[in-house]
């Protein structure tokens, strides 16, 4: 599986991204208030046994300092644990019923997939709740409430 295959699947979910109020495509999404969401793929790449993993990296670029860096308090990552409450404890595990090796990667903080169909199923399950979570986080960041 290549990055182009992942991009093709991400393109299928552009409508979900638009409904959530984000712009952008293929894993780079933005809100009007400067929040940027990026689908980060595991840097070690595709592995035939372990598949590949992704997480959502979120930065509030409106909070950049004088050197153009975003401070740690204006960054966040959406990982399986982040969505556990919204989705229910076993919802993600059910997607891996046929592959316990991939299911074990959930504990390491990655949404793991081994083929395009599993990636589609993952995105169909997690993308909308993840973007809702990011939007709520950005509104809290904007108002300064914690």
GROMACS .gro file of N, CA and C in nm:
model
  438
    1UNK      N    1   0.085  -0.118   0.000
    1UNK     CA    2   0.000   0.000   0.000
    1UNK      C    3   0.089   0.124   0.000
    2UNK      N    4   0.053   0.222  -0.080
    2UNK     CA    5   0.134   0.343  -0.094
    2UNK      C    6   0.058   0.465  -0.043
    3UNK      N    7   0.130   0.574  -0.028
    3UNK     CA    8   0.068   0.699   0.015
    3UNK      C    9  -0.044   0.742  -0.081
    4UNK      N   10  -0.026   0.718  -0.210
    4UNK     CA   11  -0.128   0.753  -0.309
    4UNK      C   12  -0.258   0.677  -0.283
    5UNK      N   13  -0.248   0.551  -0.237
    5UNK     CA   14  -0.367   0.473  -0.204
    5UNK      C   15  -0.440   0.535  -0.085
    6UNK      N   16  -0.363   0.579   0.013
    6UNK     CA   17  -0.421   0.644   0.131
    6UNK      C   18  -0.489   0.774   0.090
    7UNK      N   19  -0.422   0.854   0.006
    7UNK     CA   20  -0.481   0.979  -0.041
    7UNK      C   21  -0.612   0.956  -0.115
    8UNK      N   22  -0.617   0.850  -0.194
    8UNK     CA   23  -0.738   0.818  -0.268
    8UNK      C   24  -0.855   0.789  -0.173
    9UNK      N   25  -0.827   0.713  -0.067
    9UNK     CA   26  -0.932   0.683   0.031
    9UNK      C   27  -0.971   0.810   0.107
   10UNK      N   28  -0.873   0.893   0.143
   10UNK     CA   29  -0.904   1.018   0.213
   10UNK      C   30  -0.993   1.108   0.128
   11UNK      N   31  -0.972   1.109  -0.002
   11UNK     CA   32  -1.055   1.190  -0.092
   11UNK      C   33  -1.202   1.151  -0.085
   12UNK      N   34  -1.227   1.024  -0.060
   12UNK     CA   35  -1.365   0.975  -0.050
   12UNK      C   36  -1.439   1.037   0.068
   13UNK      N   37  -1.365   1.089   0.166
   13UNK     CA   38  -1.426   1.143   0.288
   13UNK      C   39  -1.427   1.296   0.291
   14UNK      N   40  -1.402   1.359   0.176
   14UNK     CA   41  -1.403   1.505   0.170
   14UNK      C   42  -1.537   1.564   0.211
   15UNK      N   43  -1.646   1.497   0.179
   15UNK     CA   44  -1.779   1.548   0.215
   15UNK      C   45  -1.798   1.549   0.367
   16UNK      N   46  -1.748   1.448   0.435
   16UNK     CA   47  -1.755   1.443   0.582
   16UNK      C   48  -1.678   1.561   0.641
   17UNK      N   49  -1.564   1.590   0.583
   17UNK     CA   50  -1.480   1.701   0.628
   17UNK      C   51  -1.553   1.834   0.608
   18UNK      N   52  -1.616   1.852   0.494
   18UNK     CA   53  -1.690   1.976   0.465
   18UNK      C   54  -1.807   1.994   0.561
   19UNK      N   55  -1.880   1.884   0.587
   19UNK     CA   56  -1.994   1.893   0.680
   19UNK      C   57  -1.950   1.934   0.819
   20UNK      N   58  -1.828   1.897   0.857
   20UNK     CA   59  -1.776   1.932   0.990
   20UNK      C   60  -1.724   2.076   0.994
   21UNK      N   61  -1.725   2.145   0.880
   21UNK     CA   62  -1.685   2.286   0.876
   21UNK      C   63  -1.538   2.309   0.845
   22UNK      N   64  -1.470   2.207   0.797
   22UNK     CA   65  -1.328   2.218   0.764
   22UNK      C   66  -1.311   2.238   0.614
   23UNK      N   67  -1.198   2.295   0.575
   23UNK     CA   68  -1.161   2.305   0.434
   23UNK      C   69  -1.034   2.223   0.414
   24UNK      N   70  -0.992   2.207   0.290
   24UNK     CA   71  -0.872   2.130   0.261
   24UNK      C   72  -0.909   1.992   0.210
   25UNK      N   73  -0.806   1.913   0.180
   25UNK     CA   74  -0.831   1.778   0.130
   25UNK      C   75  -0.711   1.689   0.155
   26UNK      N   76  -0.727   1.561   0.128
   26UNK     CA   77  -0.623   1.457   0.137
   26UNK      C   78  -0.542   1.462   0.266
   27UNK      N   79  -0.609   1.480   0.379
   27UNK     CA   80  -0.539   1.472   0.506
   27UNK      C   81  -0.488   1.602   0.561
   28UNK      N   82  -0.508   1.714   0.494
   28UNK     CA   83  -0.472   1.846   0.545
   28UNK      C   84  -0.598   1.930   0.552
   29UNK      N   85  -0.649   1.949   0.674
   29UNK     CA   86  -0.775   2.018   0.691
   29UNK      C   87  -0.756   2.139   0.781
   30UNK      N   88  -0.838   2.243   0.757
   30UNK     CA   89  -0.825   2.367   0.833
   30UNK      C   90  -0.962   2.421   0.872
   31UNK      N   91  -0.963   2.489   0.987
   31UNK     CA   92  -1.079   2.568   1.027
   31UNK      C   93  -1.047   2.714   1.000
   32UNK      N   94  -1.149   2.796   0.993
   32UNK     CA   95  -1.130   2.939   0.966
   32UNK      C   96  -1.046   3.006   1.075
   33UNK      N   97  -1.058   2.959   1.199
   33UNK     CA   98  -0.988   3.023   1.311
   33UNK      C   99  -0.840   2.986   1.322
   34UNK      N  100  -0.785   2.913   1.225
   34UNK     CA  101  -0.642   2.884   1.223
   34UNK      C  102  -0.603   2.746   1.273
   35UNK      N  103  -0.700   2.664   1.309
   35UNK     CA  104  -0.669   2.528   1.354
   35UNK      C  105  -0.644   2.440   1.232
   36UNK      N  106  -0.533   2.368   1.236
   36UNK     CA  107  -0.491   2.284   1.125
   36UNK      C  108  -0.488   2.139   1.172
   37UNK      N  109  -0.552   2.050   1.098
   37UNK     CA  110  -0.556   1.908   1.128
   37UNK      C  111  -0.485   1.835   1.016
   38UNK      N  112  -0.390   1.751   1.053
   38UNK     CA  113  -0.314   1.676   0.952
   38UNK      C  114  -0.319   1.527   0.986
   39UNK      N  115  -0.347   1.446   0.884
   39UNK     CA  116  -0.342   1.301   0.901
   39UNK      C  117  -0.196   1.261   0.889
   40UNK      N  118  -0.137   1.218   1.001
   40UNK     CA  119   0.003   1.176   1.002
   40UNK      C  120   0.011   1.025   0.989
   41UNK      N  121   0.085   0.979   0.891
   41UNK     CA  122   0.109   0.836   0.875
   41UNK      C  123   0.234   0.796   0.952
   42UNK      N  124   0.234   0.674   1.000
   42UNK     CA  125   0.349   0.618   1.071
   42UNK      C  126   0.474   0.633   0.985
   43UNK      N  127   0.578   0.693   1.041
   43UNK     CA  128   0.698   0.725   0.963
   43UNK      C  129   0.773   0.601   0.913
   44UNK      N  130   0.746   0.486   0.973
   44UNK     CA  131   0.815   0.364   0.930
   44UNK      C  132   0.752   0.303   0.805
   45UNK      N  133   0.638   0.357   0.764
   45UNK     CA  134   0.577   0.315   0.639
   45UNK      C  135   0.502   0.184   0.647
   46UNK      N  136   0.470   0.134   0.532
   46UNK     CA  137   0.390   0.013   0.518
   46UNK      C  138   0.470  -0.110   0.558
   47UNK      N  139   0.408  -0.196   0.638
   47UNK     CA  140   0.468  -0.323   0.678
   47UNK      C  141   0.365  -0.433   0.647
   48UNK      N  142   0.404  -0.540   0.577
   48UNK     CA  143   0.307  -0.643   0.539
   48UNK      C  144   0.235  -0.708   0.658
   49UNK      N  145   0.302  -0.718   0.774
   49UNK     CA  146   0.240  -0.781   0.890
   49UNK      C  147   0.171  -0.681   0.982
   50UNK      N  148   0.233  -0.566   1.002
   50UNK     CA  149   0.178  -0.466   1.094
   50UNK      C  150   0.092  -0.361   1.026
   51UNK      N  151   0.087  -0.363   0.895
   51UNK     CA  152   0.008  -0.263   0.824
   51UNK      C  153   0.071  -0.126   0.834
   52UNK      N  154  -0.014  -0.027   0.848
   52UNK     CA  155   0.030   0.111   0.858
   52UNK      C  156  -0.058   0.177   0.962
   53UNK      N  157  -0.015   0.286   1.017
   53UNK     CA  158  -0.095   0.354   1.118
   53UNK      C  159  -0.104   0.502   1.090
   54UNK      N  160  -0.210   0.564   1.143
   54UNK     CA  161  -0.222   0.709   1.132
   54UNK      C  162  -0.280   0.764   1.261
   55UNK      N  163  -0.258   0.892   1.282
   55UNK     CA  164  -0.323   0.967   1.388
   55UNK      C  165  -0.350   1.106   1.334
   56UNK      N  166  -0.427   1.184   1.406
   56UNK     CA  167  -0.457   1.320   1.363
   56UNK      C  168  -0.377   1.417   1.449
   57UNK      N  169  -0.294   1.496   1.385
   57UNK     CA  170  -0.212   1.596   1.454
   57UNK      C  171  -0.280   1.731   1.438
   58UNK      N  172  -0.306   1.798   1.549
   58UNK     CA  173  -0.383   1.923   1.549
   58UNK      C  174  -0.296   2.035   1.605
   59UNK      N  175  -0.289   2.146   1.534
   59UNK     CA  176  -0.218   2.265   1.583
   59UNK      C  177  -0.305   2.388   1.561
   60UNK      N  178  -0.295   2.480   1.656
   60UNK     CA  179  -0.365   2.608   1.643
   60UNK      C  180  -0.262   2.710   1.594
   61UNK      N  181  -0.256   2.728   1.464
   61UNK     CA  182  -0.152   2.814   1.405
   61UNK      C  183  -0.172   2.962   1.436
   62UNK      N  184  -0.286   2.999   1.492
   62UNK     CA  185  -0.307   3.139   1.530
   62UNK      C  186  -0.228   3.174   1.657
   63UNK      N  187  -0.174   3.073   1.724
   63UNK     CA  188  -0.099   3.094   1.849
   63UNK      C  189   0.052   3.087   1.829
   64UNK      N  190   0.100   3.105   1.706
   64UNK     CA  191   0.244   3.097   1.681
   64UNK      C  192   0.318   3.207   1.757
   65UNK      N  193   0.440   3.174   1.802
   65UNK     CA  194   0.522   3.274   1.871
   65UNK      C  195   0.606   3.353   1.770
   66UNK      N  196   0.700   3.431   1.821
   66UNK     CA  197   0.782   3.517   1.735
   66UNK      C  198   0.867   3.438   1.635
   67UNK      N  199   0.898   3.312   1.668
   67UNK     CA  200   0.980   3.229   1.580
   67UNK      C  201   0.896   3.141   1.488
   68UNK      N  202   0.766   3.158   1.492
   68UNK     CA  203   0.678   3.080   1.406
   68UNK      C  204   0.646   2.941   1.459
   69UNK      N  205   0.675   2.916   1.587
   69UNK     CA  206   0.649   2.785   1.648
   69UNK      C  207   0.516   2.790   1.725
   70UNK      N  208   0.443   2.682   1.720
   70UNK     CA  209   0.319   2.671   1.796
   70UNK      C  210   0.353   2.610   1.932
   71UNK      N  211   0.315   2.675   2.043
   71UNK     CA  212   0.348   2.622   2.175
   71UNK      C  213   0.276   2.490   2.203
   72UNK      N  214   0.331   2.408   2.293
   72UNK     CA  215   0.272   2.276   2.321
   72UNK      C  216   0.126   2.281   2.365
   73UNK      N  217   0.087   2.385   2.437
   73UNK     CA  218  -0.052   2.392   2.484
   73UNK      C  219  -0.150   2.421   2.370
   74UNK      N  220  -0.098   2.455   2.253
   74UNK     CA  221  -0.184   2.479   2.136
   74UNK      C  222  -0.170   2.366   2.034
   75UNK      N  223  -0.129   2.249   2.083
   75UNK     CA  224  -0.115   2.130   1.999
   75UNK      C  225  -0.193   2.015   2.064
   76UNK      N  226  -0.233   1.921   1.981
   76UNK     CA  227  -0.304   1.806   2.032
   76UNK      C  228  -0.294   1.695   1.927
   77UNK      N  229  -0.306   1.571   1.974
   77UNK     CA  230  -0.314   1.458   1.881
   77UNK      C  231  -0.440   1.379   1.912
   78UNK      N  232  -0.512   1.343   1.808
   78UNK     CA  233  -0.630   1.259   1.824
   78UNK      C  234  -0.585   1.116   1.797
   79UNK      N  235  -0.588   1.035   1.903
   79UNK     CA  236  -0.547   0.895   1.898
   79UNK      C  237  -0.667   0.809   1.939
   80UNK      N  238  -0.658   0.678   1.930
   80UNK     CA  239  -0.773   0.595   1.968
   80UNK      C  240  -0.826   0.624   2.109
   81UNK      N  241  -0.738   0.647   2.204
   81UNK     CA  242  -0.782   0.674   2.341
   81UNK      C  243  -0.867   0.801   2.348
   82UNK      N  244  -0.834   0.901   2.266
   82UNK     CA  245  -0.908   1.028   2.265
   82UNK      C  246  -1.055   1.006   2.232
   83UNK      N  247  -1.083   0.913   2.143
   83UNK     CA  248  -1.220   0.891   2.096
   83UNK      C  249  -1.292   0.778   2.168
   84UNK      N  250  -1.226   0.716   2.264
   84UNK     CA  251  -1.284   0.601   2.333
   84UNK      C  252  -1.418   0.635   2.398
   85UNK      N  253  -1.428   0.751   2.460
   85UNK     CA  254  -1.552   0.789   2.527
   85UNK      C  255  -1.663   0.818   2.425
   86UNK      N  256  -1.629   0.886   2.317
   86UNK     CA  257  -1.730   0.922   2.217
   86UNK      C  258  -1.781   0.800   2.140
   87UNK      N  259  -1.693   0.706   2.112
   87UNK     CA  260  -1.730   0.590   2.030
   87UNK      C  261  -1.778   0.471   2.110
   88UNK      N  262  -1.741   0.465   2.235
   88UNK     CA  263  -1.766   0.346   2.313
   88UNK      C  264  -1.640   0.262   2.318
   89UNK      N  265  -1.624   0.191   2.425
   89UNK     CA  266  -1.498   0.122   2.450
   89UNK      C  267  -1.462   0.018   2.345
   90UNK      N  268  -1.559  -0.054   2.296
   90UNK     CA  269  -1.529  -0.167   2.207
   90UNK      C  270  -1.548  -0.138   2.059
   91UNK      N  271  -1.595  -0.021   2.024
   91UNK     CA  272  -1.627   0.010   1.884
   91UNK      C  273  -1.505  -0.007   1.792
   92UNK      N  274  -1.390   0.048   1.833
   92UNK     CA  275  -1.270   0.035   1.750
   92UNK      C  276  -1.219  -0.109   1.748
   93UNK      N  277  -1.224  -0.176   1.862
   93UNK     CA  278  -1.176  -0.314   1.868
   93UNK      C  279  -1.254  -0.405   1.775
   94UNK      N  280  -1.382  -0.377   1.758
   94UNK     CA  281  -1.465  -0.459   1.669
   94UNK      C  282  -1.419  -0.452   1.524
   95UNK      N  283  -1.358  -0.340   1.486
   95UNK     CA  284  -1.308  -0.328   1.349
   95UNK      C  285  -1.189  -0.420   1.322
   96UNK      N  286  -1.128  -0.469   1.430
   96UNK     CA  287  -1.009  -0.554   1.419
   96UNK      C  288  -1.036  -0.697   1.465
   97UNK      N  289  -1.160  -0.740   1.463
   97UNK     CA  290  -1.195  -0.874   1.512
   97UNK      C  291  -1.116  -0.983   1.441
   98UNK      N  292  -1.083  -0.961   1.314
   98UNK     CA  293  -1.013  -1.062   1.236
   98UNK      C  294  -0.860  -1.050   1.243
   99UNK      N  295  -0.808  -0.947   1.311
   99UNK     CA  296  -0.663  -0.925   1.313
   99UNK      C  297  -0.617  -0.871   1.448
  100UNK      N  298  -0.587  -0.960   1.544
  100UNK     CA  299  -0.546  -0.915   1.677
  100UNK      C  300  -0.413  -0.839   1.679
  101UNK      N  301  -0.327  -0.864   1.581
  101UNK     CA  302  -0.199  -0.791   1.576
  101UNK      C  303  -0.225  -0.643   1.552
  102UNK      N  304  -0.312  -0.611   1.458
  102UNK     CA  305  -0.347  -0.471   1.434
  102UNK      C  306  -0.422  -0.412   1.552
  103UNK      N  307  -0.511  -0.491   1.612
  103UNK     CA  308  -0.587  -0.443   1.727
  103UNK      C  309  -0.493  -0.401   1.840
  104UNK      N  310  -0.383  -0.471   1.856
  104UNK     CA  311  -0.289  -0.437   1.963
  104UNK      C  312  -0.222  -0.302   1.940
  105UNK      N  313  -0.218  -0.256   1.815
  105UNK     CA  314  -0.157  -0.125   1.786
  105UNK      C  315  -0.244  -0.010   1.835
  106UNK      N  316  -0.371  -0.035   1.864
  106UNK     CA  317  -0.457   0.071   1.918
  106UNK      C  318  -0.400   0.123   2.049
  107UNK      N  319  -0.343   0.033   2.129
  107UNK     CA  320  -0.286   0.074   2.257
  107UNK      C  321  -0.163   0.161   2.240
  108UNK      N  322  -0.097   0.152   2.126
  108UNK     CA  323   0.023   0.233   2.105
  108UNK      C  324  -0.011   0.372   2.051
  109UNK      N  325  -0.140   0.399   2.029
  109UNK     CA  326  -0.180   0.533   1.988
  109UNK      C  327  -0.198   0.553   1.839
  110UNK      N  328  -0.203   0.444   1.763
  110UNK     CA  329  -0.219   0.455   1.618
  110UNK      C  330  -0.350   0.391   1.576
  111UNK      N  331  -0.416   0.450   1.477
  111UNK     CA  332  -0.527   0.385   1.409
  111UNK      C  333  -0.462   0.301   1.300
  112UNK      N  334  -0.455   0.170   1.319
  112UNK     CA  335  -0.382   0.083   1.227
  112UNK      C  336  -0.474   0.030   1.117
  113UNK      N  337  -0.417   0.010   1.000
  113UNK     CA  338  -0.491  -0.049   0.889
  113UNK      C  339  -0.395  -0.130   0.803
  114UNK      N  340  -0.448  -0.234   0.740
  114UNK     CA  341  -0.365  -0.320   0.656
  114UNK      C  342  -0.407  -0.320   0.510
  115UNK      N  343  -0.521  -0.262   0.479
  115UNK     CA  344  -0.566  -0.251   0.340
  115UNK      C  345  -0.667  -0.137   0.331
  116UNK      N  346  -0.700  -0.100   0.209
  116UNK     CA  347  -0.786   0.017   0.185
  116UNK      C  348  -0.925   0.002   0.247
  117UNK      N  349  -0.979  -0.119   0.247
  117UNK     CA  350  -1.113  -0.138   0.304
  117UNK      C  351  -1.114  -0.114   0.454
  118UNK      N  352  -1.008  -0.156   0.524
  118UNK     CA  353  -1.003  -0.130   0.668
  118UNK      C  354  -0.984   0.019   0.694
  119UNK      N  355  -0.905   0.086   0.611
  119UNK     CA  356  -0.888   0.231   0.625
  119UNK      C  357  -1.022   0.301   0.605
  120UNK      N  358  -1.100   0.259   0.505
  120UNK     CA  359  -1.233   0.316   0.483
  120UNK      C  360  -1.322   0.296   0.605
  121UNK      N  361  -1.321   0.175   0.659
  121UNK     CA  362  -1.404   0.146   0.777
  121UNK      C  363  -1.360   0.230   0.896
  122UNK      N  364  -1.229   0.245   0.913
  122UNK     CA  365  -1.177   0.328   1.023
  122UNK      C  366  -1.220   0.473   1.007
  123UNK      N  367  -1.200   0.528   0.889
  123UNK     CA  368  -1.236   0.668   0.866
  123UNK      C  369  -1.386   0.689   0.880
  124UNK      N  370  -1.466   0.594   0.834
  124UNK     CA  371  -1.611   0.606   0.848
  124UNK      C  372  -1.651   0.609   0.995
  125UNK      N  373  -1.574   0.539   1.079
  125UNK     CA  374  -1.605   0.533   1.222
  125UNK      C  375  -1.549   0.651   1.299
  126UNK      N  376  -1.425   0.691   1.270
  126UNK     CA  377  -1.358   0.789   1.357
  126UNK      C  378  -1.350   0.931   1.305
  127UNK      N  379  -1.361   0.953   1.175
  127UNK     CA  380  -1.333   1.087   1.122
  127UNK      C  381  -1.431   1.193   1.173
  128UNK      N  382  -1.560   1.167   1.165
  128UNK     CA  383  -1.657   1.267   1.209
  128UNK      C  384  -1.646   1.296   1.358
  129UNK      N  385  -1.641   1.194   1.448
  129UNK     CA  386  -1.623   1.225   1.590
  129UNK      C  387  -1.490   1.295   1.619
  130UNK      N  388  -1.386   1.261   1.545
  130UNK     CA  389  -1.256   1.326   1.566
  130UNK      C  390  -1.262   1.473   1.529
  131UNK      N  391  -1.324   1.505   1.416
  131UNK     CA  392  -1.334   1.645   1.374
  131UNK      C  393  -1.426   1.723   1.468
  132UNK      N  394  -1.529   1.660   1.520
  132UNK     CA  395  -1.615   1.725   1.620
  132UNK      C  396  -1.535   1.755   1.745
  133UNK      N  397  -1.452   1.661   1.786
  133UNK     CA  398  -1.365   1.680   1.904
  133UNK      C  399  -1.268   1.795   1.880
  134UNK      N  400  -1.209   1.801   1.762
  134UNK     CA  401  -1.114   1.908   1.728
  134UNK      C  402  -1.186   2.043   1.729
  135UNK      N  403  -1.305   2.049   1.673
  135UNK     CA  404  -1.381   2.174   1.670
  135UNK      C  405  -1.411   2.221   1.813
  136UNK      N  406  -1.454   2.130   1.899
  136UNK     CA  407  -1.482   2.166   2.039
  136UNK      C  408  -1.354   2.214   2.107
  137UNK      N  409  -1.243   2.146   2.083
  137UNK     CA  410  -1.115   2.187   2.140
  137UNK      C  411  -1.076   2.326   2.092
  138UNK      N  412  -1.095   2.354   1.963
  138UNK     CA  413  -1.057   2.484   1.908
  138UNK      C  414  -1.143   2.596   1.966
  139UNK      N  415  -1.270   2.568   1.989
  139UNK     CA  416  -1.357   2.669   2.049
  139UNK      C  417  -1.318   2.695   2.193
  140UNK      N  418  -1.273   2.592   2.264
  140UNK     CA  419  -1.225   2.610   2.401
  140UNK      C  420  -1.095   2.688   2.401
  141UNK      N  421  -1.008   2.660   2.305
  141UNK     CA  422  -0.883   2.734   2.291
  141UNK      C  423  -0.911   2.881   2.262
  142UNK      N  424  -1.009   2.905   2.178
  142UNK     CA  425  -1.042   3.041   2.137
  142UNK      C  426  -1.094   3.125   2.253
  143UNK      N  427  -1.177   3.064   2.337
  143UNK     CA  428  -1.234   3.138   2.449
  143UNK      C  429  -1.144   3.135   2.571
  144UNK      N  430  -1.044   3.048   2.571
  144UNK     CA  431  -0.951   3.041   2.683
  144UNK      C  432  -1.000   2.955   2.798
  145UNK      N  433  -1.116   2.890   2.781
  145UNK     CA  434  -1.165   2.801   2.886
  145UNK      C  435  -1.100   2.664   2.873
  146UNK      N  436  -1.089   2.597   2.986
  146UNK     CA  437  -1.032   2.463   2.985
  146UNK      C  438  -1.134   2.364   3.031
   0.00000   0.00000   0.00000
